[in-house]
């Protein structure tokens, strides 16, 4: 687990005042920070900088944040990178679009530095908790390897984005136990991270598309379970 001083954060926003605010607060906290003013520059900078966290605006010129996130998630080296969207658009459809693109979190403007720093610390705690779990789960024909964030189904290797993988691993660690959406949000995203309950549905659907429909069962009116029946 990296310490704050070794964490690399890429700030992506076309508003120089926001970039300056975030750069000041993050470097003061001990983070190593780079910046970009649009999605295209963000991708180029990410390849060279290799950030642990990307804080990215949604509405930007040249290439918006949603499109940039999709492109980053297609690159193996950024499938586990935390991507947090920054936006003034608080409508639910914007948040769903962000998670569809592969975002981990969603923060509305105006940004409160203390709240943002708390959010980043929450990710660090979640990462630390993951270290104490079994490295490999073998169940129902799947092999879930926490060290490589890979899922093996027979001879097929399936790479999932970070939150999709953590959601699958959490459910598989307690097969046939039903979890509500709120329980999944608290255990996978953490209590310090605000996301809507529909986020779980989006991630479950994307996991099913990649590993098969049969592994995660919907319990109507309750939630989800990893199915071994």
CSV table of N, CA and C in Angstrom, one decimal, residues 18-182:
chain,number,residue,atom,x,y,z
A,18,UNK,N,-9.6,26.0,-10.8
A,18,UNK,CA,-9.8,24.7,-10.1
A,18,UNK,C,-8.6,23.9,-10.1
A,19,UNK,N,-7.8,23.9,-11.2
A,19,UNK,CA,-6.5,23.2,-11.2
A,19,UNK,C,-5.6,23.8,-10.1
A,20,UNK,N,-5.5,25.1,-10.0
A,20,UNK,CA,-4.7,25.7,-9.0
A,20,UNK,C,-5.1,25.3,-7.6
A,21,UNK,N,-6.4,25.3,-7.4
A,21,UNK,CA,-6.9,25.0,-6.0
A,21,UNK,C,-6.5,23.6,-5.7
A,22,UNK,N,-6.8,22.6,-6.6
A,22,UNK,CA,-6.5,21.2,-6.3
A,22,UNK,C,-5.0,21.0,-6.2
A,23,UNK,N,-4.2,21.6,-7.1
A,23,UNK,CA,-2.8,21.4,-7.1
A,23,UNK,C,-2.2,21.8,-5.7
A,24,UNK,N,-2.7,23.0,-5.2
A,24,UNK,CA,-2.2,23.5,-4.0
A,24,UNK,C,-2.5,22.6,-2.8
A,25,UNK,N,-3.8,22.2,-2.7
A,25,UNK,CA,-4.2,21.3,-1.6
A,25,UNK,C,-3.6,19.9,-1.6
A,26,UNK,N,-3.5,19.4,-2.8
A,26,UNK,CA,-2.9,18.0,-2.9
A,26,UNK,C,-1.4,18.0,-2.7
A,27,UNK,N,-0.7,18.9,-3.2
A,27,UNK,CA,0.8,19.0,-2.9
A,27,UNK,C,1.0,19.3,-1.5
A,28,UNK,N,0.2,20.1,-0.9
A,28,UNK,CA,0.4,20.4,0.5
A,28,UNK,C,0.2,19.1,1.4
A,29,UNK,N,-0.7,18.3,0.9
A,29,UNK,CA,-1.0,17.0,1.6
A,29,UNK,C,0.1,16.0,1.4
A,30,UNK,N,1.0,16.2,0.4
A,30,UNK,CA,2.1,15.3,0.1
A,30,UNK,C,2.0,14.5,-1.1
A,31,UNK,N,0.9,14.7,-1.9
A,31,UNK,CA,0.7,14.0,-3.2
A,31,UNK,C,1.7,14.6,-4.2
A,32,UNK,N,2.0,13.7,-5.2
A,32,UNK,CA,2.7,14.2,-6.4
A,32,UNK,C,1.7,14.5,-7.5
A,33,UNK,N,1.7,15.7,-8.0
A,33,UNK,CA,0.6,16.1,-8.9
A,33,UNK,C,1.0,16.5,-10.2
A,34,UNK,N,0.3,16.1,-11.3
A,34,UNK,CA,0.4,16.6,-12.6
A,34,UNK,C,-0.9,17.1,-13.1
A,35,UNK,N,-1.0,17.9,-14.2
A,35,UNK,CA,-2.2,18.4,-14.6
A,35,UNK,C,-2.4,18.4,-16.1
A,36,UNK,N,-3.6,18.5,-16.6
A,36,UNK,CA,-4.0,18.5,-18.0
A,36,UNK,C,-5.2,19.3,-18.2
A,37,UNK,N,-5.4,20.0,-19.3
A,37,UNK,CA,-6.5,20.9,-19.5
A,37,UNK,C,-7.7,20.3,-20.4
A,38,UNK,N,-7.5,19.1,-20.9
A,38,UNK,CA,-8.6,18.4,-21.6
A,38,UNK,C,-8.3,16.9,-21.6
A,39,UNK,N,-9.3,16.2,-22.2
A,39,UNK,CA,-9.2,14.7,-22.1
A,39,UNK,C,-8.0,14.1,-22.9
A,40,UNK,N,-7.8,14.7,-24.1
A,40,UNK,CA,-6.7,14.2,-24.9
A,40,UNK,C,-5.3,14.4,-24.2
A,41,UNK,N,-5.1,15.6,-23.7
A,41,UNK,CA,-3.9,15.8,-22.9
A,41,UNK,C,-3.8,14.9,-21.7
A,42,UNK,N,-5.0,14.6,-21.1
A,42,UNK,CA,-5.0,13.8,-19.9
A,42,UNK,C,-4.4,12.4,-20.2
A,43,UNK,N,-4.9,11.8,-21.4
A,43,UNK,CA,-4.4,10.5,-21.8
A,43,UNK,C,-2.9,10.5,-22.0
A,44,UNK,N,-2.4,11.5,-22.7
A,44,UNK,CA,-1.0,11.6,-23.0
A,44,UNK,C,-0.2,11.8,-21.7
A,45,UNK,N,-0.7,12.6,-20.8
A,45,UNK,CA,0.0,12.8,-19.5
A,45,UNK,C,0.0,11.6,-18.7
A,46,UNK,N,-1.2,10.9,-18.6
A,46,UNK,CA,-1.3,9.7,-17.8
A,46,UNK,C,-0.3,8.6,-18.3
A,47,UNK,N,-0.1,8.5,-19.6
A,47,UNK,CA,0.8,7.4,-20.1
A,47,UNK,C,2.2,7.7,-19.6
A,48,UNK,N,2.6,9.0,-19.5
A,48,UNK,CA,4.0,9.3,-19.0
A,48,UNK,C,4.1,9.3,-17.5
A,49,UNK,N,3.0,9.8,-16.8
A,49,UNK,CA,3.1,10.1,-15.4
A,49,UNK,C,2.7,8.8,-14.6
A,50,UNK,N,1.8,8.0,-15.1
A,50,UNK,CA,1.3,6.8,-14.5
A,50,UNK,C,0.7,7.1,-13.1
A,51,UNK,N,-0.4,7.9,-13.1
A,51,UNK,CA,-1.0,8.3,-11.8
A,51,UNK,C,-1.7,7.1,-11.1
A,52,UNK,N,-1.8,7.2,-9.8
A,52,UNK,CA,-2.6,6.3,-9.0
A,52,UNK,C,-4.1,6.7,-9.0
A,53,UNK,N,-4.3,8.0,-9.1
A,53,UNK,CA,-5.7,8.6,-9.1
A,53,UNK,C,-5.8,9.7,-10.2
A,54,UNK,N,-6.9,9.7,-10.9
A,54,UNK,CA,-7.2,10.7,-11.9
A,54,UNK,C,-8.4,11.5,-11.5
A,55,UNK,N,-8.3,12.8,-11.2
A,55,UNK,CA,-9.4,13.6,-10.9
A,55,UNK,C,-9.7,14.4,-12.2
A,56,UNK,N,-10.9,14.1,-12.8
A,56,UNK,CA,-11.2,14.6,-14.1
A,56,UNK,C,-12.5,15.2,-14.3
A,57,UNK,N,-12.5,16.4,-14.9
A,57,UNK,CA,-13.8,17.1,-15.2
A,57,UNK,C,-14.5,16.4,-16.3
A,58,UNK,N,-15.8,16.5,-16.4
A,58,UNK,CA,-16.6,15.9,-17.4
A,58,UNK,C,-16.7,16.7,-18.7
A,59,UNK,N,-17.1,18.0,-18.5
A,59,UNK,CA,-17.3,18.9,-19.7
A,59,UNK,C,-16.0,19.6,-20.0
A,60,UNK,N,-15.3,19.2,-21.1
A,60,UNK,CA,-14.0,19.8,-21.4
A,60,UNK,C,-13.9,19.9,-23.0
A,61,UNK,N,-13.1,20.8,-23.5
A,61,UNK,CA,-12.9,20.9,-24.9
A,61,UNK,C,-12.0,19.7,-25.4
A,62,UNK,N,-11.9,19.6,-26.7
A,62,UNK,CA,-11.1,18.6,-27.5
A,62,UNK,C,-11.6,17.2,-27.2
A,63,UNK,N,-11.6,16.7,-26.0
A,63,UNK,CA,-12.1,15.4,-25.6
A,63,UNK,C,-12.7,15.5,-24.2
A,64,UNK,N,-14.0,15.1,-24.1
A,64,UNK,CA,-14.6,15.3,-22.7
A,64,UNK,C,-14.1,14.1,-21.8
A,65,UNK,N,-14.5,14.3,-20.5
A,65,UNK,CA,-14.0,13.3,-19.5
A,65,UNK,C,-14.6,11.9,-19.7
A,66,UNK,N,-15.8,11.8,-20.2
A,66,UNK,CA,-16.4,10.5,-20.4
A,66,UNK,C,-15.7,9.7,-21.4
A,67,UNK,N,-15.4,10.4,-22.6
A,67,UNK,CA,-14.7,9.7,-23.7
A,67,UNK,C,-13.2,9.4,-23.2
A,68,UNK,N,-12.6,10.3,-22.5
A,68,UNK,CA,-11.2,10.1,-22.0
A,68,UNK,C,-11.2,8.9,-21.1
A,69,UNK,N,-12.2,8.8,-20.2
A,69,UNK,CA,-12.2,7.7,-19.2
A,69,UNK,C,-12.4,6.3,-20.0
A,70,UNK,N,-13.2,6.3,-21.0
A,70,UNK,CA,-13.4,5.1,-21.7
A,70,UNK,C,-12.1,4.6,-22.4
A,71,UNK,N,-11.4,5.6,-23.0
A,71,UNK,CA,-10.1,5.3,-23.6
A,71,UNK,C,-9.1,4.8,-22.6
A,72,UNK,N,-9.0,5.4,-21.5
A,72,UNK,CA,-8.1,5.0,-20.4
A,72,UNK,C,-8.4,3.6,-19.9
A,73,UNK,N,-9.7,3.3,-19.8
A,73,UNK,CA,-10.1,2.0,-19.3
A,73,UNK,C,-9.8,0.8,-20.3
A,74,UNK,N,-9.6,1.2,-21.5
A,74,UNK,CA,-9.3,0.2,-22.6
A,74,UNK,C,-7.8,-0.1,-22.5
A,75,UNK,N,-7.0,0.7,-21.8
A,75,UNK,CA,-5.6,0.5,-21.7
A,75,UNK,C,-5.3,-0.3,-20.5
A,76,UNK,N,-4.6,-1.5,-20.6
A,76,UNK,CA,-4.4,-2.3,-19.4
A,76,UNK,C,-3.8,-1.6,-18.2
A,77,UNK,N,-2.9,-0.7,-18.4
A,77,UNK,CA,-2.2,-0.1,-17.3
A,77,UNK,C,-3.1,0.9,-16.5
A,78,UNK,N,-4.3,1.2,-17.0
A,78,UNK,CA,-5.2,2.1,-16.3
A,78,UNK,C,-6.5,1.4,-15.9
A,79,UNK,N,-6.6,0.1,-16.0
A,79,UNK,CA,-7.8,-0.6,-15.6
A,79,UNK,C,-8.0,-0.5,-14.1
A,80,UNK,N,-6.9,-0.4,-13.3
A,80,UNK,CA,-7.1,-0.4,-11.8
A,80,UNK,C,-6.9,1.0,-11.3
A,81,UNK,N,-6.6,2.0,-12.1
A,81,UNK,CA,-6.4,3.4,-11.6
A,81,UNK,C,-7.7,3.9,-11.1
A,82,UNK,N,-7.7,4.6,-10.0
A,82,UNK,CA,-8.9,5.3,-9.5
A,82,UNK,C,-9.2,6.5,-10.4
A,83,UNK,N,-10.4,6.5,-11.0
A,83,UNK,CA,-10.8,7.7,-11.8
A,83,UNK,C,-12.0,8.3,-11.1
A,84,UNK,N,-11.9,9.6,-10.7
A,84,UNK,CA,-12.9,10.3,-10.0
A,84,UNK,C,-13.3,11.5,-10.9
A,85,UNK,N,-14.6,11.6,-11.2
A,85,UNK,CA,-15.1,12.7,-12.0
A,85,UNK,C,-15.4,13.9,-11.2
A,86,UNK,N,-15.1,15.1,-11.7
A,86,UNK,CA,-15.4,16.4,-11.1
A,86,UNK,C,-16.3,17.1,-12.1
A,87,UNK,N,-17.5,17.5,-11.6
A,87,UNK,CA,-18.4,18.1,-12.5
A,87,UNK,C,-19.4,19.0,-11.8
A,88,UNK,N,-19.9,20.0,-12.5
A,88,UNK,CA,-20.9,20.9,-12.0
A,88,UNK,C,-22.3,20.3,-12.3
A,89,UNK,N,-22.3,19.3,-13.1
A,89,UNK,CA,-23.6,18.7,-13.5
A,89,UNK,C,-24.0,17.6,-12.5
A,90,UNK,N,-25.0,17.9,-11.7
A,90,UNK,CA,-25.4,16.9,-10.7
A,90,UNK,C,-26.6,16.0,-11.1
A,91,UNK,N,-27.0,16.1,-12.3
A,91,UNK,CA,-28.2,15.3,-12.7
A,91,UNK,C,-27.8,13.8,-12.7
A,92,UNK,N,-28.7,12.9,-12.4
A,92,UNK,CA,-28.4,11.5,-12.2
A,92,UNK,C,-27.9,10.9,-13.5
A,93,UNK,N,-28.4,11.4,-14.7
A,93,UNK,CA,-27.9,10.8,-15.9
A,93,UNK,C,-26.4,11.0,-16.1
A,94,UNK,N,-25.9,12.1,-15.6
A,94,UNK,CA,-24.5,12.4,-15.7
A,94,UNK,C,-23.7,11.4,-14.9
A,95,UNK,N,-24.2,11.1,-13.7
A,95,UNK,CA,-23.5,10.2,-12.8
A,95,UNK,C,-23.5,8.8,-13.4
A,96,UNK,N,-24.6,8.3,-13.9
A,96,UNK,CA,-24.7,7.0,-14.5
A,96,UNK,C,-23.8,6.9,-15.7
A,97,UNK,N,-23.7,7.9,-16.5
A,97,UNK,CA,-22.8,7.9,-17.7
A,97,UNK,C,-21.4,7.8,-17.2
A,98,UNK,N,-21.0,8.5,-16.1
A,98,UNK,CA,-19.7,8.4,-15.6
A,98,UNK,C,-19.3,7.0,-15.2
A,99,UNK,N,-20.2,6.3,-14.5
A,99,UNK,CA,-19.9,5.0,-14.0
A,99,UNK,C,-20.0,4.0,-15.2
A,100,UNK,N,-20.8,4.2,-16.2
A,100,UNK,CA,-20.8,3.4,-17.4
A,100,UNK,C,-19.5,3.5,-18.1
A,101,UNK,N,-18.8,4.6,-18.0
A,101,UNK,CA,-17.5,4.8,-18.7
A,101,UNK,C,-16.4,4.2,-17.9
A,102,UNK,N,-16.7,3.8,-16.6
A,102,UNK,CA,-15.6,3.2,-15.8
A,102,UNK,C,-15.1,4.0,-14.7
A,103,UNK,N,-15.8,5.1,-14.3
A,103,UNK,CA,-15.4,5.9,-13.2
A,103,UNK,C,-15.6,5.1,-11.8
A,104,UNK,N,-14.8,5.5,-10.9
A,104,UNK,CA,-14.9,5.0,-9.5
A,104,UNK,C,-15.8,5.8,-8.6
A,105,UNK,N,-15.8,7.1,-8.9
A,105,UNK,CA,-16.5,8.1,-8.0
A,105,UNK,C,-16.9,9.3,-8.8
A,106,UNK,N,-17.6,10.2,-8.1
A,106,UNK,CA,-18.3,11.3,-8.8
A,106,UNK,C,-18.4,12.4,-7.8
A,107,UNK,N,-17.8,13.6,-8.0
A,107,UNK,CA,-17.8,14.7,-7.1
A,107,UNK,C,-18.3,15.9,-7.8
A,108,UNK,N,-19.3,16.6,-7.2
A,108,UNK,CA,-19.9,17.8,-7.8
A,108,UNK,C,-19.2,19.0,-7.3
A,109,UNK,N,-19.1,20.0,-8.2
A,109,UNK,CA,-18.6,21.3,-7.9
A,109,UNK,C,-19.6,22.2,-7.3
A,110,UNK,N,-19.2,23.1,-6.4
A,110,UNK,CA,-17.9,23.6,-6.1
A,110,UNK,C,-17.2,22.5,-5.2
A,111,UNK,N,-15.9,22.3,-5.5
A,111,UNK,CA,-15.1,21.3,-4.8
A,111,UNK,C,-14.7,21.8,-3.4
A,112,UNK,N,-14.9,21.0,-2.4
A,112,UNK,CA,-14.5,21.3,-1.0
A,112,UNK,C,-13.2,20.5,-0.8
A,113,UNK,N,-12.1,21.2,-0.7
A,113,UNK,CA,-10.8,20.4,-0.5
A,113,UNK,C,-10.8,19.4,0.6
A,114,UNK,N,-11.3,19.8,1.7
A,114,UNK,CA,-11.3,18.8,2.9
A,114,UNK,C,-12.1,17.6,2.6
A,115,UNK,N,-13.2,17.7,1.9
A,115,UNK,CA,-14.0,16.6,1.6
A,115,UNK,C,-13.3,15.7,0.5
A,116,UNK,N,-12.6,16.4,-0.4
A,116,UNK,CA,-11.9,15.6,-1.4
A,116,UNK,C,-10.7,14.8,-0.8
A,117,UNK,N,-10.0,15.5,0.1
A,117,UNK,CA,-8.9,14.8,0.8
A,117,UNK,C,-9.4,13.6,1.6
A,118,UNK,N,-10.6,13.8,2.2
A,118,UNK,CA,-11.2,12.7,3.0
A,118,UNK,C,-11.5,11.5,2.0
A,119,UNK,N,-12.0,11.9,0.8
A,119,UNK,CA,-12.4,10.9,-0.1
A,119,UNK,C,-11.2,10.1,-0.6
A,120,UNK,N,-10.1,10.8,-0.8
A,120,UNK,CA,-8.9,10.1,-1.2
A,120,UNK,C,-8.3,9.2,-0.1
A,121,UNK,N,-8.4,9.6,1.1
A,121,UNK,CA,-8.0,8.8,2.2
A,121,UNK,C,-8.9,7.5,2.4
A,122,UNK,N,-10.2,7.7,2.0
A,122,UNK,CA,-11.1,6.5,2.0
A,122,UNK,C,-10.6,5.5,1.0
A,123,UNK,N,-10.2,5.9,-0.1
A,123,UNK,CA,-9.6,4.9,-1.1
A,123,UNK,C,-8.4,4.2,-0.6
A,124,UNK,N,-7.6,5.0,0.1
A,124,UNK,CA,-6.4,4.4,0.7
A,124,UNK,C,-6.7,3.3,1.7
A,125,UNK,N,-7.7,3.6,2.5
A,125,UNK,CA,-8.2,2.6,3.5
A,125,UNK,C,-8.8,1.4,2.9
A,126,UNK,N,-9.6,1.6,1.8
A,126,UNK,CA,-10.1,0.4,1.1
A,126,UNK,C,-9.1,-0.4,0.5
A,127,UNK,N,-8.0,0.2,0.0
A,127,UNK,CA,-6.9,-0.6,-0.6
A,127,UNK,C,-6.2,-1.4,0.5
A,128,UNK,N,-6.0,-0.8,1.6
A,128,UNK,CA,-5.4,-1.5,2.7
A,128,UNK,C,-6.2,-2.7,3.2
A,129,UNK,N,-7.5,-2.5,3.2
A,129,UNK,CA,-8.4,-3.6,3.7
A,129,UNK,C,-8.3,-4.8,2.7
A,130,UNK,N,-8.1,-4.5,1.4
A,130,UNK,CA,-8.1,-5.5,0.4
A,130,UNK,C,-6.9,-6.4,0.6
A,131,UNK,N,-5.8,-5.8,1.2
A,131,UNK,CA,-4.5,-6.6,1.3
A,131,UNK,C,-4.7,-7.8,2.3
A,132,UNK,N,-5.6,-7.7,3.2
A,132,UNK,CA,-5.8,-8.7,4.2
A,132,UNK,C,-6.7,-9.9,3.8
A,133,UNK,N,-7.2,-9.8,2.6
A,133,UNK,CA,-8.1,-10.8,2.1
A,133,UNK,C,-7.4,-11.9,1.3
A,134,UNK,N,-8.1,-13.1,1.2
A,134,UNK,CA,-7.5,-14.2,0.4
A,134,UNK,C,-7.1,-13.7,-1.0
A,135,UNK,N,-5.9,-14.1,-1.4
A,135,UNK,CA,-5.4,-13.6,-2.7
A,135,UNK,C,-6.2,-14.3,-3.9
A,136,UNK,N,-6.6,-15.5,-3.7
A,136,UNK,CA,-7.3,-16.2,-4.8
A,136,UNK,C,-8.6,-16.9,-4.2
A,137,UNK,N,-9.7,-16.7,-5.0
A,137,UNK,CA,-11.0,-17.3,-4.7
A,137,UNK,C,-11.3,-18.3,-5.9
A,138,UNK,N,-11.5,-19.5,-5.6
A,138,UNK,CA,-11.9,-20.5,-6.6
A,138,UNK,C,-13.3,-21.0,-6.3
A,139,UNK,N,-14.2,-20.7,-7.3
A,139,UNK,CA,-15.6,-21.0,-7.0
A,139,UNK,C,-16.4,-21.1,-8.3
A,140,UNK,N,-17.2,-22.1,-8.4
A,140,UNK,CA,-18.2,-22.3,-9.5
A,140,UNK,C,-17.5,-22.1,-10.9
A,141,UNK,N,-16.3,-22.7,-11.0
A,141,UNK,CA,-15.6,-22.6,-12.3
A,141,UNK,C,-14.8,-21.3,-12.6
A,142,UNK,N,-14.8,-20.4,-11.6
A,142,UNK,CA,-14.1,-19.2,-11.7
A,142,UNK,C,-12.9,-19.2,-10.8
A,143,UNK,N,-11.8,-18.6,-11.2
A,143,UNK,CA,-10.6,-18.3,-10.3
A,143,UNK,C,-10.4,-16.8,-10.3
A,144,UNK,N,-10.6,-16.2,-9.1
A,144,UNK,CA,-10.6,-14.8,-9.0
A,144,UNK,C,-9.3,-14.5,-8.2
A,145,UNK,N,-8.4,-13.8,-8.9
A,145,UNK,CA,-7.0,-13.6,-8.4
A,145,UNK,C,-6.9,-12.1,-8.0
A,146,UNK,N,-6.9,-11.8,-6.7
A,146,UNK,CA,-6.8,-10.4,-6.3
A,146,UNK,C,-5.4,-9.8,-6.6
A,147,UNK,N,-4.4,-10.6,-6.7
A,147,UNK,CA,-3.1,-10.0,-6.9
A,147,UNK,C,-2.9,-9.4,-8.3
A,148,UNK,N,-3.6,-10.0,-9.3
A,148,UNK,CA,-3.5,-9.5,-10.7
A,148,UNK,C,-4.8,-8.8,-11.1
A,149,UNK,N,-5.8,-8.8,-10.2
A,149,UNK,CA,-7.2,-8.3,-10.6
A,149,UNK,C,-7.7,-8.9,-11.9
A,150,UNK,N,-7.5,-10.2,-11.9
A,150,UNK,CA,-7.9,-11.0,-13.1
A,150,UNK,C,-8.9,-12.1,-12.7
A,151,UNK,N,-9.8,-12.4,-13.6
A,151,UNK,CA,-10.7,-13.5,-13.4
A,151,UNK,C,-10.5,-14.6,-14.5
A,152,UNK,N,-10.3,-15.8,-14.1
A,152,UNK,CA,-10.1,-16.9,-15.1
A,152,UNK,C,-11.4,-17.8,-15.1
A,153,UNK,N,-11.9,-17.9,-16.3
A,153,UNK,CA,-13.0,-18.8,-16.5
A,153,UNK,C,-12.6,-19.9,-17.5
A,154,UNK,N,-12.2,-21.1,-17.0
A,154,UNK,CA,-11.5,-22.1,-17.8
A,154,UNK,C,-10.2,-21.5,-18.3
A,155,UNK,N,-9.9,-21.5,-19.5
A,155,UNK,CA,-8.7,-21.0,-20.1
A,155,UNK,C,-8.8,-19.5,-20.4
A,156,UNK,N,-9.9,-19.0,-20.2
A,156,UNK,CA,-10.1,-17.6,-20.6
A,156,UNK,C,-9.7,-16.6,-19.4
A,157,UNK,N,-8.9,-15.6,-19.7
A,157,UNK,CA,-8.6,-14.6,-18.7
A,157,UNK,C,-9.4,-13.4,-19.0
A,158,UNK,N,-10.1,-12.9,-17.9
A,158,UNK,CA,-11.0,-11.8,-18.0
A,158,UNK,C,-10.5,-10.7,-17.1
A,159,UNK,N,-10.2,-9.5,-17.7
A,159,UNK,CA,-9.7,-8.4,-16.9
A,159,UNK,C,-10.9,-7.4,-16.7
A,160,UNK,N,-11.2,-7.2,-15.4
A,160,UNK,CA,-12.2,-6.3,-15.0
A,160,UNK,C,-11.7,-5.0,-14.5
A,161,UNK,N,-12.4,-3.8,-14.7
A,161,UNK,CA,-12.0,-2.6,-14.0
A,161,UNK,C,-12.1,-2.8,-12.5
A,162,UNK,N,-11.4,-1.9,-11.8
A,162,UNK,CA,-11.2,-2.1,-10.3
A,162,UNK,C,-12.5,-2.4,-9.5
A,163,UNK,N,-13.5,-1.5,-9.7
A,163,UNK,CA,-14.7,-1.7,-8.9
A,163,UNK,C,-15.5,-2.9,-9.3
A,164,UNK,N,-15.5,-3.2,-10.6
A,164,UNK,CA,-16.2,-4.4,-11.1
A,164,UNK,C,-15.6,-5.6,-10.4
A,165,UNK,N,-14.3,-5.6,-10.4
A,165,UNK,CA,-13.5,-6.8,-9.8
A,165,UNK,C,-13.8,-6.9,-8.3
A,166,UNK,N,-13.7,-5.8,-7.6
A,166,UNK,CA,-14.0,-5.8,-6.2
A,166,UNK,C,-15.4,-6.2,-5.8
A,167,UNK,N,-16.4,-5.8,-6.7
A,167,UNK,CA,-17.7,-6.2,-6.4
A,167,UNK,C,-17.9,-7.7,-6.6
A,168,UNK,N,-17.3,-8.2,-7.7
A,168,UNK,CA,-17.4,-9.7,-7.9
A,168,UNK,C,-16.7,-10.4,-6.8
A,169,UNK,N,-15.5,-10.0,-6.4
A,169,UNK,CA,-14.7,-10.7,-5.4
A,169,UNK,C,-15.5,-10.7,-4.1
A,170,UNK,N,-16.1,-9.6,-3.7
A,170,UNK,CA,-16.8,-9.5,-2.5
A,170,UNK,C,-18.0,-10.4,-2.4
A,171,UNK,N,-18.8,-10.5,-3.5
A,171,UNK,CA,-19.9,-11.4,-3.6
A,171,UNK,C,-19.4,-12.9,-3.6
A,172,UNK,N,-18.4,-13.2,-4.3
A,172,UNK,CA,-17.9,-14.5,-4.4
A,172,UNK,C,-17.3,-15.0,-3.1
A,173,UNK,N,-16.8,-14.1,-2.3
A,173,UNK,CA,-16.2,-14.5,-1.0
A,173,UNK,C,-17.3,-15.0,0.0
A,174,UNK,N,-18.5,-14.7,-0.3
A,174,UNK,CA,-19.6,-15.1,0.6
A,174,UNK,C,-20.8,-15.6,-0.3
A,175,UNK,N,-20.5,-16.8,-0.9
A,175,UNK,CA,-21.5,-17.3,-1.9
A,175,UNK,C,-22.9,-17.6,-1.3
A,176,UNK,N,-23.9,-17.3,-2.1
A,176,UNK,CA,-25.3,-17.5,-1.8
A,176,UNK,C,-25.8,-16.6,-0.6
A,177,UNK,N,-25.0,-15.7,-0.1
A,177,UNK,CA,-25.5,-14.7,0.8
A,177,UNK,C,-26.0,-13.5,0.0
A,178,UNK,N,-27.2,-13.0,0.4
A,178,UNK,CA,-27.8,-11.9,-0.3
A,178,UNK,C,-27.4,-10.6,0.3
A,179,UNK,N,-26.9,-9.7,-0.5
A,179,UNK,CA,-26.6,-8.3,-0.1
A,179,UNK,C,-27.5,-7.3,-0.7
A,180,UNK,N,-27.9,-6.3,0.1
A,180,UNK,CA,-28.7,-5.2,-0.5
A,180,UNK,C,-27.7,-4.3,-1.2
A,181,UNK,N,-28.3,-3.4,-2.0
A,181,UNK,CA,-27.5,-2.4,-2.7
A,181,UNK,C,-26.7,-1.6,-1.7
A,182,UNK,N,-27.3,-1.1,-0.6
A,182,UNK,CA,-26.6,-0.3,0.4
A,182,UNK,C,-25.5,-1.1,1.0
